[in-house]
Coordinates of C-alpha atoms in Angstrom, one line a residue:
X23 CA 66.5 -33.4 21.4
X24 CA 63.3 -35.7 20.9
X25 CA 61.2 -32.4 20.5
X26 CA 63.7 -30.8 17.7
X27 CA 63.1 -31.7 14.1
X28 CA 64.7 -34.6 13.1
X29 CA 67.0 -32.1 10.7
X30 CA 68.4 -30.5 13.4
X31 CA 69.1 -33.6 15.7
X32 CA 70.8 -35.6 12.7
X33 CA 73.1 -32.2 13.0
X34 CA 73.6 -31.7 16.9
X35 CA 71.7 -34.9 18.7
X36 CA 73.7 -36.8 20.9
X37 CA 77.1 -35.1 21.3
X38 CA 77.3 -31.6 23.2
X39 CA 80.3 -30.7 23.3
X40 CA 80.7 -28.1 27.0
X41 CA 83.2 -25.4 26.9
X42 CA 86.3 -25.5 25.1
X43 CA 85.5 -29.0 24.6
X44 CA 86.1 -30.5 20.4
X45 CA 83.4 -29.2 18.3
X46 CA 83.2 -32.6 16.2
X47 CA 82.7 -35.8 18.3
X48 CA 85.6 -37.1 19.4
X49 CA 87.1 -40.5 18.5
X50 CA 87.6 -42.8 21.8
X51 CA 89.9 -45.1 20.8
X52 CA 91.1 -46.9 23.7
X53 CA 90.1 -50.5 24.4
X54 CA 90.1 -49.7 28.1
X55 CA 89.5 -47.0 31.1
X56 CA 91.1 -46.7 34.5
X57 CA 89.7 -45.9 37.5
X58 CA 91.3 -44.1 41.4
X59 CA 90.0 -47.5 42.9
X60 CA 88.4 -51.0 42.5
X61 CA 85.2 -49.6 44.2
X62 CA 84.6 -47.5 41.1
X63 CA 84.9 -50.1 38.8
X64 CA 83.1 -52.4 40.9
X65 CA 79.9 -50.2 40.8
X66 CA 80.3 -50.7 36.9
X67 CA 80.2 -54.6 37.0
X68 CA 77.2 -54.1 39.1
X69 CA 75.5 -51.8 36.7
X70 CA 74.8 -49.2 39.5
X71 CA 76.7 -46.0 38.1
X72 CA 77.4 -44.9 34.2
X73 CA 80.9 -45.1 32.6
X74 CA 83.1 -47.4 30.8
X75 CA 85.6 -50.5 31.5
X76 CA 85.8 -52.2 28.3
X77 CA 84.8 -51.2 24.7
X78 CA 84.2 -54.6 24.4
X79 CA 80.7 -53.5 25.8
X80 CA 80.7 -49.8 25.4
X81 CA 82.5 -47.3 23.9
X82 CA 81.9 -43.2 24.4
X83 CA 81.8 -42.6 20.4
X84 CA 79.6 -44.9 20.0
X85 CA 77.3 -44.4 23.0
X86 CA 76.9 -41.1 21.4
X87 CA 76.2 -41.9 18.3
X88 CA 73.7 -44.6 19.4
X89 CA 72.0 -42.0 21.5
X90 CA 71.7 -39.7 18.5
X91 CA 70.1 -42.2 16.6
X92 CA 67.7 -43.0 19.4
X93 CA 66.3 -39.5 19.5
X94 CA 66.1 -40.0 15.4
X95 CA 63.6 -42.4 15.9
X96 CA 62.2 -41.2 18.8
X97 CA 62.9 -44.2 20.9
X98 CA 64.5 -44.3 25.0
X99 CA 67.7 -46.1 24.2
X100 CA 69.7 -47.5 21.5
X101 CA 73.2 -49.4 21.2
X102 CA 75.6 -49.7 18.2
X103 CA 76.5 -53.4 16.8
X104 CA 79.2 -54.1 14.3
X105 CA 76.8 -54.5 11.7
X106 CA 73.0 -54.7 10.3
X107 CA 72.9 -58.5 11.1
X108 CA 73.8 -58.2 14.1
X109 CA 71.5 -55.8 14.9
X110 CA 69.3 -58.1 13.8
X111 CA 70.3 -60.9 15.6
X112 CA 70.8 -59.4 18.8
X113 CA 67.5 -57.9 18.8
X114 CA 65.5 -61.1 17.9
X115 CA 67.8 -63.3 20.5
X116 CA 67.7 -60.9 23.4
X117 CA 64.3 -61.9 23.8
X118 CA 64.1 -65.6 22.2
X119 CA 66.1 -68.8 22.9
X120 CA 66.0 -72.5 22.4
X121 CA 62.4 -73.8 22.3
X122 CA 60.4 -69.7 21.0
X123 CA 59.1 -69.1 17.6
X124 CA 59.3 -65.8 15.9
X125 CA 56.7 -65.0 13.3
X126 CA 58.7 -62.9 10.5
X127 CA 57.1 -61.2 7.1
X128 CA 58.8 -63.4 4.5
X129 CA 60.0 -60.6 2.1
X130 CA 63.1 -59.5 3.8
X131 CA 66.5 -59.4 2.6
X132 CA 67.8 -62.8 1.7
X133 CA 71.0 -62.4 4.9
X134 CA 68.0 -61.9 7.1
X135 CA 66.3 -64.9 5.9
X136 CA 69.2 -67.2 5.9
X137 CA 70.1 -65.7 9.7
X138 CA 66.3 -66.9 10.5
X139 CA 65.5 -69.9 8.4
X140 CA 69.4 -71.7 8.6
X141 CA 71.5 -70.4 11.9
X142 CA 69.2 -69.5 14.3
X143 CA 66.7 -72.6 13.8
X144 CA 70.2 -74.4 14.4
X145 CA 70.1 -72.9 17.8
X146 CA 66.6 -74.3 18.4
X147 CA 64.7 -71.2 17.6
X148 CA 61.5 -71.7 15.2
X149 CA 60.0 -69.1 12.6
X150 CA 57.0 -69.0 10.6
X151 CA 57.6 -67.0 7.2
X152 CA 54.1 -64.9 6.6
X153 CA 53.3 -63.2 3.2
X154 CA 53.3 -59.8 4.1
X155 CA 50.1 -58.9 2.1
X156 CA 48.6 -61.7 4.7
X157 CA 45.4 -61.0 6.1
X158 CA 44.9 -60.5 9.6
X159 CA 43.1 -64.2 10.5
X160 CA 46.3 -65.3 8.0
X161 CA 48.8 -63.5 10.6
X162 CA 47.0 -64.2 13.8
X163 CA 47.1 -68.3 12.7
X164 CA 51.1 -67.6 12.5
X165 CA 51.0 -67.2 16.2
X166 CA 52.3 -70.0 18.8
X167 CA 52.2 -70.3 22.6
X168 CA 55.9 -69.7 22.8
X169 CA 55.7 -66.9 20.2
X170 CA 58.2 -64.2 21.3
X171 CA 58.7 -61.8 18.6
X172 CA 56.8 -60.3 15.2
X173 CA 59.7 -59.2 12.7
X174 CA 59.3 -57.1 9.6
X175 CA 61.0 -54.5 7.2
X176 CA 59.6 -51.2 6.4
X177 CA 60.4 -51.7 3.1
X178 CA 62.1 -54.8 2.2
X179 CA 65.3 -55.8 0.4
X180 CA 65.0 -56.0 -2.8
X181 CA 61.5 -57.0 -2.8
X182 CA 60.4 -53.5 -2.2
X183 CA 56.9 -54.5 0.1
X184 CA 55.8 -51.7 2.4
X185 CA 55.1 -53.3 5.7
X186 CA 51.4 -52.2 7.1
X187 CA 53.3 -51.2 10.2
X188 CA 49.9 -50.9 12.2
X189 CA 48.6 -54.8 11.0
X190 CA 51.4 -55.9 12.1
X191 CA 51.8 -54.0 15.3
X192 CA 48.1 -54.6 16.2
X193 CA 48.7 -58.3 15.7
X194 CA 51.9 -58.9 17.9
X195 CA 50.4 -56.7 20.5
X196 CA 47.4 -59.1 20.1
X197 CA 49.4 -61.9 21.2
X198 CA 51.7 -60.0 23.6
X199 CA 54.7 -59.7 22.0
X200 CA 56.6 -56.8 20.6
X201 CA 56.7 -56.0 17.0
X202 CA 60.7 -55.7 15.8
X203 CA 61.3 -53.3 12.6
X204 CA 64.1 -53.1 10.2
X205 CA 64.1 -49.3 9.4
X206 CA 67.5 -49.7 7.1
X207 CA 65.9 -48.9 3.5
X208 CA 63.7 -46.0 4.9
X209 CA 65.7 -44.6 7.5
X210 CA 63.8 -42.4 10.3
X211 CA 63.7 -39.5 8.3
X212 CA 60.6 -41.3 6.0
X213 CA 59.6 -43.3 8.7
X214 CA 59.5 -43.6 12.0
X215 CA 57.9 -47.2 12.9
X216 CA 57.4 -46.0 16.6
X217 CA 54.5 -43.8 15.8
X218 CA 52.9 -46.8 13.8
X219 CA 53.2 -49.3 16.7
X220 CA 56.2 -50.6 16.4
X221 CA 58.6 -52.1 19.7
X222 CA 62.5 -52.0 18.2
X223 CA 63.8 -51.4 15.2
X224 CA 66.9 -52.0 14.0
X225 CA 68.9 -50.8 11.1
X226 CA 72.1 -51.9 8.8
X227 CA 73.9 -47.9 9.1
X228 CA 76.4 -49.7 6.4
X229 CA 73.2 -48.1 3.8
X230 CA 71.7 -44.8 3.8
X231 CA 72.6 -43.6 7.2
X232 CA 76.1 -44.1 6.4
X233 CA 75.7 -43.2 3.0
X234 CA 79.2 -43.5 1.5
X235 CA 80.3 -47.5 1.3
X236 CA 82.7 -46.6 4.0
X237 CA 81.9 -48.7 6.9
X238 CA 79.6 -51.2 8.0
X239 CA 77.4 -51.2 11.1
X240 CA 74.2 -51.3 12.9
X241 CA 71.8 -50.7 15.4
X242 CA 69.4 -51.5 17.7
X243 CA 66.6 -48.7 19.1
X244 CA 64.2 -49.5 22.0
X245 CA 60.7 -47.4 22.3
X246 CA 60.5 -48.3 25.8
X247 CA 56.9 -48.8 25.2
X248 CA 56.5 -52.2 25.2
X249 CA 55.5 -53.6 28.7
X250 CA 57.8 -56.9 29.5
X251 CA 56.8 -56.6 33.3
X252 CA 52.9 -58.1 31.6
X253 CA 54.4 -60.7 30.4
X254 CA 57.3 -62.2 33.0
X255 CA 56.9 -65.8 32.3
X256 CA 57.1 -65.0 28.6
X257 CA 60.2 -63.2 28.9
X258 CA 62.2 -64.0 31.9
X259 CA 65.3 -62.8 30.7
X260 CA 64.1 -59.1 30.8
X261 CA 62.0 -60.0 34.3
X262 CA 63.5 -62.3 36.5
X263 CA 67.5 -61.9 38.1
X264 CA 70.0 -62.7 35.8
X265 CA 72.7 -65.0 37.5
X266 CA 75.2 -64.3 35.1
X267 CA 74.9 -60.5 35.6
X268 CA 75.1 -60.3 39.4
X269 CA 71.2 -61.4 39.5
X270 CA 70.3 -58.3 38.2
X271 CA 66.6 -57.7 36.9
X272 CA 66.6 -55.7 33.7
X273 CA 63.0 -53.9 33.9
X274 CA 63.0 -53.4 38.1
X275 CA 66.4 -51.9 37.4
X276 CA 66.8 -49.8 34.4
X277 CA 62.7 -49.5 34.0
X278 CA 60.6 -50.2 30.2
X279 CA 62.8 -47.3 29.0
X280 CA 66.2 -49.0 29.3
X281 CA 65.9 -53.0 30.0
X282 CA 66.0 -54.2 27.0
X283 CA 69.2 -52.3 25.4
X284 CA 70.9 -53.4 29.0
X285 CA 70.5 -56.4 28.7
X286 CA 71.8 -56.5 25.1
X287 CA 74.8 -55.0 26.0
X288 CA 75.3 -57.0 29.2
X289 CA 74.7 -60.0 28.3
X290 CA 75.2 -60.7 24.2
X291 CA 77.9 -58.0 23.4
X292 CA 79.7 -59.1 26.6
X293 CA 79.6 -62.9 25.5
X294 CA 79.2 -62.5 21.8
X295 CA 81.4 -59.5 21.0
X296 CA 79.7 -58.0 17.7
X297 CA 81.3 -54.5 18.6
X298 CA 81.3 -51.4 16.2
X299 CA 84.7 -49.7 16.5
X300 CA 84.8 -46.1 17.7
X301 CA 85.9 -44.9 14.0
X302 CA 83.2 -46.6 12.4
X303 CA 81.0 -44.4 14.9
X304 CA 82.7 -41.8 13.6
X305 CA 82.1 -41.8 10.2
X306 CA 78.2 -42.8 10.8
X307 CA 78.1 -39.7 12.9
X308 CA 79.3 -38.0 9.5
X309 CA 76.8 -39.3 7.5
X310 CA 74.0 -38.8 9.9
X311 CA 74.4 -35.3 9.5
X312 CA 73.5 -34.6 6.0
X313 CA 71.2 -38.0 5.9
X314 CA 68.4 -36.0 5.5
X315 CA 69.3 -33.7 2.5
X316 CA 70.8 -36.7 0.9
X317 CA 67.3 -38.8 1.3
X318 CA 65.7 -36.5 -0.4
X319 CA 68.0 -36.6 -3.5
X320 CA 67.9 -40.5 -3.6
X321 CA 64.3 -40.5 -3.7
X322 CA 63.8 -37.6 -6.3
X323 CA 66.0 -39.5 -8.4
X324 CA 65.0 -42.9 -7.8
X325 CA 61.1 -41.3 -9.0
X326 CA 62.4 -40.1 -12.3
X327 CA 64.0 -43.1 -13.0
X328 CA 61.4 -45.6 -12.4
X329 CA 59.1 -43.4 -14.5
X330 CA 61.6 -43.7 -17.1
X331 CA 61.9 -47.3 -16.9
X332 CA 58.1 -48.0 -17.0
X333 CA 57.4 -46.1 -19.9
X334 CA 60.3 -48.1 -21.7
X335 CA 59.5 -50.6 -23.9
X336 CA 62.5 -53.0 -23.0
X337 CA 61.1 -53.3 -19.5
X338 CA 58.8 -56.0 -18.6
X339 CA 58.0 -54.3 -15.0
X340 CA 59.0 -51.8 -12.3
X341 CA 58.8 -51.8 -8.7
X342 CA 58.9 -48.7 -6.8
X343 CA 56.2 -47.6 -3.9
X344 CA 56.7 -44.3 -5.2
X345 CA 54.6 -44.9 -8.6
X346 CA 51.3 -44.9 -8.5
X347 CA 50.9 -47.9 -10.4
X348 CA 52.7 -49.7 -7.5
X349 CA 50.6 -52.1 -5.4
X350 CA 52.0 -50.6 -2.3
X351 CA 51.4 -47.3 -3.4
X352 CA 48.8 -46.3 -0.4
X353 CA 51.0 -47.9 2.0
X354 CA 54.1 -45.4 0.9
X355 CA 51.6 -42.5 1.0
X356 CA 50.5 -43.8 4.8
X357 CA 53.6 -44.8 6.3
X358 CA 56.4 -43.3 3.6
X359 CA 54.8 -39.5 2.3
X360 CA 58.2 -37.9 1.9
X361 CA 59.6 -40.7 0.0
X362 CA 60.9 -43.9 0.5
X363 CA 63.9 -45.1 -0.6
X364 CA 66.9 -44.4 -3.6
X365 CA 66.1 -48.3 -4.2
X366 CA 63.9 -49.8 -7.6
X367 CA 63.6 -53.2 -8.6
X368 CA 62.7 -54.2 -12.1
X369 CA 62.8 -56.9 -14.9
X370 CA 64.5 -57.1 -18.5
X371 CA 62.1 -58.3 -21.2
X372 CA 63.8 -61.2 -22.0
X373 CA 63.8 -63.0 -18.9
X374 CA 67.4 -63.7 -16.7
X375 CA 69.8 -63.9 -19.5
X376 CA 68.3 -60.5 -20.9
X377 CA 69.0 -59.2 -16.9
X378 CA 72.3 -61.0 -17.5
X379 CA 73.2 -59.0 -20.7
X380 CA 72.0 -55.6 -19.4
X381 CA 74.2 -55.7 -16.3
X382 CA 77.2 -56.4 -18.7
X383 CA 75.8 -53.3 -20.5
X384 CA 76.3 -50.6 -18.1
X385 CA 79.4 -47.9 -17.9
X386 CA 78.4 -45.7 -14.8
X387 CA 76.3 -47.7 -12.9
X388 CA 78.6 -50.4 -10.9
X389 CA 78.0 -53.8 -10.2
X390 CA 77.9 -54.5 -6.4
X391 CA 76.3 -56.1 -3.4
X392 CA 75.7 -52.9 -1.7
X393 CA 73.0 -51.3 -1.9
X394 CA 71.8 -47.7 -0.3
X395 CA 74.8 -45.3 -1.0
X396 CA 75.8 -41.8 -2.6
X397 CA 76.5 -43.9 -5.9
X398 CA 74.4 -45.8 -8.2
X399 CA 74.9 -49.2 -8.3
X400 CA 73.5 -52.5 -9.7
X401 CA 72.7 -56.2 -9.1
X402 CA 71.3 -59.2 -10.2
X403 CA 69.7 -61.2 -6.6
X404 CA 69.3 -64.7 -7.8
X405 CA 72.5 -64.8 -8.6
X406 CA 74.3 -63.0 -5.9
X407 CA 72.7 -62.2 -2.5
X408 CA 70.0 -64.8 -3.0
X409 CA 71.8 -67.5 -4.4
X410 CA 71.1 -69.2 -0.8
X411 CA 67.9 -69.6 -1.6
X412 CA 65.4 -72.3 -3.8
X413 CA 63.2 -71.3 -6.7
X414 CA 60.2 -71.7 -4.3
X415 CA 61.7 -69.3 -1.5
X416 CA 62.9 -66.6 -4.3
X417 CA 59.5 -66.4 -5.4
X418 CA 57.9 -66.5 -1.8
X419 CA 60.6 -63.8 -1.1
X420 CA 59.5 -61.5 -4.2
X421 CA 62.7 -62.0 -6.4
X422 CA 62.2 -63.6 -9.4
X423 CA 64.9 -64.7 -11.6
X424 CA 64.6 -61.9 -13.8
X425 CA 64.9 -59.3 -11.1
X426 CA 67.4 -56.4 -11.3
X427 CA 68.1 -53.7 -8.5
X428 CA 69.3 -50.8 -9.1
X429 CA 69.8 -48.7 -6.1
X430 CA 70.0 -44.7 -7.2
X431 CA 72.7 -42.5 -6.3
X432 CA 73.3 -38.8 -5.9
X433 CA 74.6 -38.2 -9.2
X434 CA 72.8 -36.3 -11.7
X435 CA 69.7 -38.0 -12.7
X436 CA 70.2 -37.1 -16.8
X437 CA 73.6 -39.2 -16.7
X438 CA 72.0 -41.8 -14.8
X439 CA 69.1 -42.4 -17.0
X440 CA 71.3 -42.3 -20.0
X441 CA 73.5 -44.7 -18.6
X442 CA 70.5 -47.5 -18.4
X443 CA 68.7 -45.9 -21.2
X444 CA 72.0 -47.2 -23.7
X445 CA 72.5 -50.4 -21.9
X446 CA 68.8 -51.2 -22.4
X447 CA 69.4 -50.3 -26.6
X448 CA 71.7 -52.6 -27.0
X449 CA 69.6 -55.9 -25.9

């Protein structure tokens, strides 16, 4: 499926159903499977033979849905979480404990930010927040002995920076360590971090992949390009037997291709339990399927309305990478030329309580903390999803007080715009 066009494996990849067999992916939903004999399940526990004894740890649904979204990206394996942040987390822990340092662009979404910067430095693990516009003696600086990770969004929420995918990759690879990207606002169908350098990404599928506000989830995807077995004292966990796991080691076992989603599974969904249930993997599979024709509305209609909004005389600013006016304009032509996201941040003239009064303004567009869905909707960060965060971090983070995002649904772009247009009149 890795060699069909990623329109055709968001319709078929990773479910094939044999004769007779249910056309649509079936739904799994048992908690547990049973087996002739104990020697059956026993080569399960000792990860010698494929299947399934707890959906604790895997599920069929949402193996397949996984794999489907691993041949998206063009990666070797993936696994489903129970959500974007754990995605997130799993990916950054598998590979980091008490005592590493993660170096981490400092425009990512404020749940990210608060994950890094609060709960995980709890758990003894240290981060250095870059400016993504860094230069490249600024980013190498970030680096520490017991540096494990370099962590980034494609395009970040709701800043809106376009990660230089290749600065960043060329650094962490630099240093030996792989380069972890959150692919959530583009989706692989305008990007695909892999062929920029990138090690894992991850993704929130709650957002675009989903696409309908219907269920939340995640996921993790592994190149299988990045070489642990260089770098063994640097990452045991993925090179040396694991005691808890029947002293398995990942990389001699399951190879580059499929260590490091083993030992996720193994080890952190096993003791941690963040597991997507087999109907959430349904409805992702769903929305997989016509992600790439809806993509391609959001965009289109996100374009019109940020032209419309920065040619109106009520708005201080616009952020989009699809304008050209937008400083990260050649980075979306590089790394985004199809689009890249349904998402615009912008400011009121008038400062927050001008933001304030234009939210209370609006009829069709709602007022929600989702973002990245078939309908429009609307919020104010500082207030809401970044109220965690100081003056000092909002502005290293790119979200001003004043800052409004709108994400752009599938509606018709001339109610849209009218919409904003009259809650913007009556300021």
């Amino acid at each position: 499926m890795n060699k069909k066009k990623i329109e055709t494996i968001c319709i078929q990849g990773g479910y094939e159903p044999g004769n007779g067999q249910p056309r649509q992916l079936p739904i799994v939903q048992s908690t547990t499977y049973r087996y002739e004999t104990s020697e059956d399940m026993g080569k399960l526990f000792d990860l010698e033979s494929d299947g399934y004894m707890y959906s604790r740890l895997a599920n069929p649904t949402c193996d397949m849905v996984a794999k489907k979204i691993a041949a998206m990206e063009g990666g070797t394996a993936a696994m489903l979480t129970s959500s974007g942040q754990a995605a997130n987390f799993f990916a950054v822990f598998n590979i980091a404990s008490c005592g590493d340092h993660i170096v981490a662009s400092s425009t990512i979404y404020g749940g990210t930010f608060n994950l890094f910067s609060v709960t995980m430095q709890k758990m003894g693990i240290d981060f250095t927040f870059v400016d993504p516009d860094c230069s490249e003696d600024e980013l190498n600086a970030a680096f520490k002995e017991n540096t494990k990770a370099v962590f980034g969004e494609t395009i970040a929420n709701p800043a809106l920076t376009v990660l230089d995918i290749e600065k960043f990759a060329k650094a962490a690879h630099q240093h030996g360590v792989p380069l972890i990207v959150d692919n959530t606002f583009a989706t692989p169908v305008n990007c695909r971090p892999f062929e920029w350098g990138a090690d894992i990404i991850t993704h929130s599928t709650t957002k675009y992949m989903e696409g309908h506000a219907s269920t939340i989830g995640g996921c993790i995807v592994d190149s299988g390009k990045f070489d642990w077995t260089k770098y063994p004292d640097r990452f045991p966990g993925l090179c040396t037997p694991d005691e808890s796991y029947h002293g398995v080691t990942y990389t001699e076992r399951f190879g580059l291709g499929g260590a490091f989603i083993t030992k996720a599974v193994a080890q952190l969904m096993r003791d941690l339990g963040s597991t997507p249930s087999p109907q959430s993997a349904f409805l992702l599979n769903l929305g997989l399927e016509s992600l790439p024709v809806r993509m391609q509305r959001h965009c289109s209609n996100a374009l019109l309305m940020a032209q419309f909004l920065e040619n109106n005389e009520k708005v201080s600013w616009v952020n989009y990478p699809g304008l050209s006016s937008n400083k990260y304009h050649d980075l979306a032509l590089k790394y985004l030329p199809n689009g890249s996201c349904g998402v615009i941040s912008f400011g009121v003239s008038g400062g927050r309580k001008a933001a304030e009064e234009f939210m209370r303004n609006l009829t069709l567009a709602s007022i929600e903390t989702h973002v990245a869905d078939s309908r429009t909707c609307c919020l104010h960060p500082a207030s809401s999803t970044h109220r965690q965060m100081n003056d000092e971090q909002l502005a290293a983070a790119g979200v001003p007080a004043d800052l409004i995002r709108i994400s752009i649904g599938l509606e018709n772009i001339d109610d849209l715009i009218e919409d904003v247009s009259a809650a913007l009149k009556k300021l």
